[in-house]
């Protein structure tokens, strides 16, 4: 695999049982690149190790006054120089290729796992840890893969040099052959402590990364509550912990480096001391002494790769462990699916709760528990975070479909959608049926003011579609982000669209227009909306109340508000005491038209009414007496309208009686509030 061939058509199935197993799996999948780097590494290191022999031969040629051997030695030195240059360049090229391809493989695996798990990923692993794995940890893993081939080439070179010295000059070669393994193994007792310190440093750094990402994500809220300094102090403390851990780790690695310098120096002293005595006795020549000395001196170069591989493994092992932990996560259901890749149509039915969303209708789901609503929305999409009974679409279990088919059939937009940075055109460039244009989706989601804001923020963009969206849409308000995310979902035009609280951050007037726009645009398509907003509920063809994990009531909004206390408690935020009092009045047939108005009437509206009552005469006074005497508003089932005007001449909303009329009055006041 070359860099230009990336990405991998199939990155493979990793062995994620542990960090070391994952590293071995990566190595097995890069045997070709590793052997290529090993071959170039051997050429480079053997050429480096050959220079001392050439130097020794040259010195001995001068001593013996042999011009022929000196010329031959010069040719050998030129050949070694060419081998060093070519080997170094090609080794670096092959090693970096191994690094980049290994990192790309890991990133592809993480991306596939993220797409496979969806929102379930952040429920099992912190978002900061996922960021740390996909950035810094990938780099550490790639470093180990790159260093592995260089270490193997250096180790083989050391073995060949030691054998060559024993053959060339046994008296000194034995000392080198015994001393070099001692040099290589001397740092092993220090590695466990260095590894533990490196692990602790990685852990502290991961914690700081999580804290930083969480702080940035909630920066707007922190500013609103004045909590910036509190979280900044927490990050300062976390960063200082990382610094202290890094210093402790660096001290240990400095000790290892010092040992790697000290011991070769002692070996060199021993070789020179013994070699000088041998030369005095005439047992070795001056050229042989220079050769052995130069060889020992140059052996420090390949021996450095022993330290590098130790550091690379110490840093990559915890990184590989974290990557393996993420890659070992599995969906609650099989991603491959046991059925063929088809996109079913029909009613959407959840056997666990009894929820039915008829095909072609807008179904609103009211659930008092937001967490339970989020779990149910995931299940309706065919990719639940826990095992359970499969949702049926047209009688076909979604869990048995391939993941791609299930997501094509049902699109789920959660309550916290993410906007990626880029232009608005890029944001809406998603797989779609082509039946809904970007302009239609933006209009249905009431994004007119969002387009204006984006255009003003991008002075160089003449077309609003070319306006830039910052990371996660941080320059936009929560309601604007919600509407852009809704427009993106509408452009996709799936057979079944599931929206989880799509307008929770939108004002009531815009919410009413969105409700109408979504209903019109999704006409004839199956849409499920999890909401407790009366404005959305009133536009639904079918409203389902889910209580304690099962369907408790089905109907339309107005019927359920009047006849289902549990539904009314969720939609109107009615307390238990208010529900009991209202039920008692219904039983007595003396329901007060003012019941519920005082709960939601705005303070300024209440002041307007009081001012009108104090006026004594005119329409305001009539309205006040009408409240005092319900009989003047007509009997049960009749409608009577009385406009109230305050002292400033403003007209309040008409008050109507009867169950249906009172409900309409409540909704109108809620909308204005």
PDB file of C-alpha atoms in Angstrom, residues 136 138 162 167 175 200 237 284 286 426 496 522 542 587 595:
ATOM      1  CA  UNK A 136      -2.602  11.990  19.293  1.00  0.00           C
ATOM      2  CA  UNK A 138      -3.045   7.597  16.052  1.00  0.00           C
ATOM      3  CA  UNK A 162      29.506  -8.760  16.297  1.00  0.00           C
ATOM      4  CA  UNK A 167      35.870 -13.609  12.862  1.00  0.00           C
ATOM      5  CA  UNK A 175      34.702  -8.355  24.168  1.00  0.00           C
ATOM      6  CA  UNK A 200       0.069   8.280  33.580  1.00  0.00           C
ATOM      7  CA  UNK A 237      -4.967  22.548  37.232  1.00  0.00           C
ATOM      8  CA  UNK A 284      47.154  -7.314  16.428  1.00  0.00           C
ATOM      9  CA  UNK A 286      47.370  -0.998  14.109  1.00  0.00           C
ATOM     10  CA  UNK A 426     -21.658  21.755   1.792  1.00  0.00           C
ATOM     11  CA  UNK A 496     -39.458   7.869   7.412  1.00  0.00           C
ATOM     12  CA  UNK A 522     -43.659  16.008   4.207  1.00  0.00           C
ATOM     13  CA  UNK A 542     -52.012  11.376  15.160  1.00  0.00           C
ATOM     14  CA  UNK A 587     -67.103  16.341  37.979  1.00  0.00           C
ATOM     15  CA  UNK A 595     -58.871  28.008  35.381  1.00  0.00           C
TER      16      UNK A 595
END
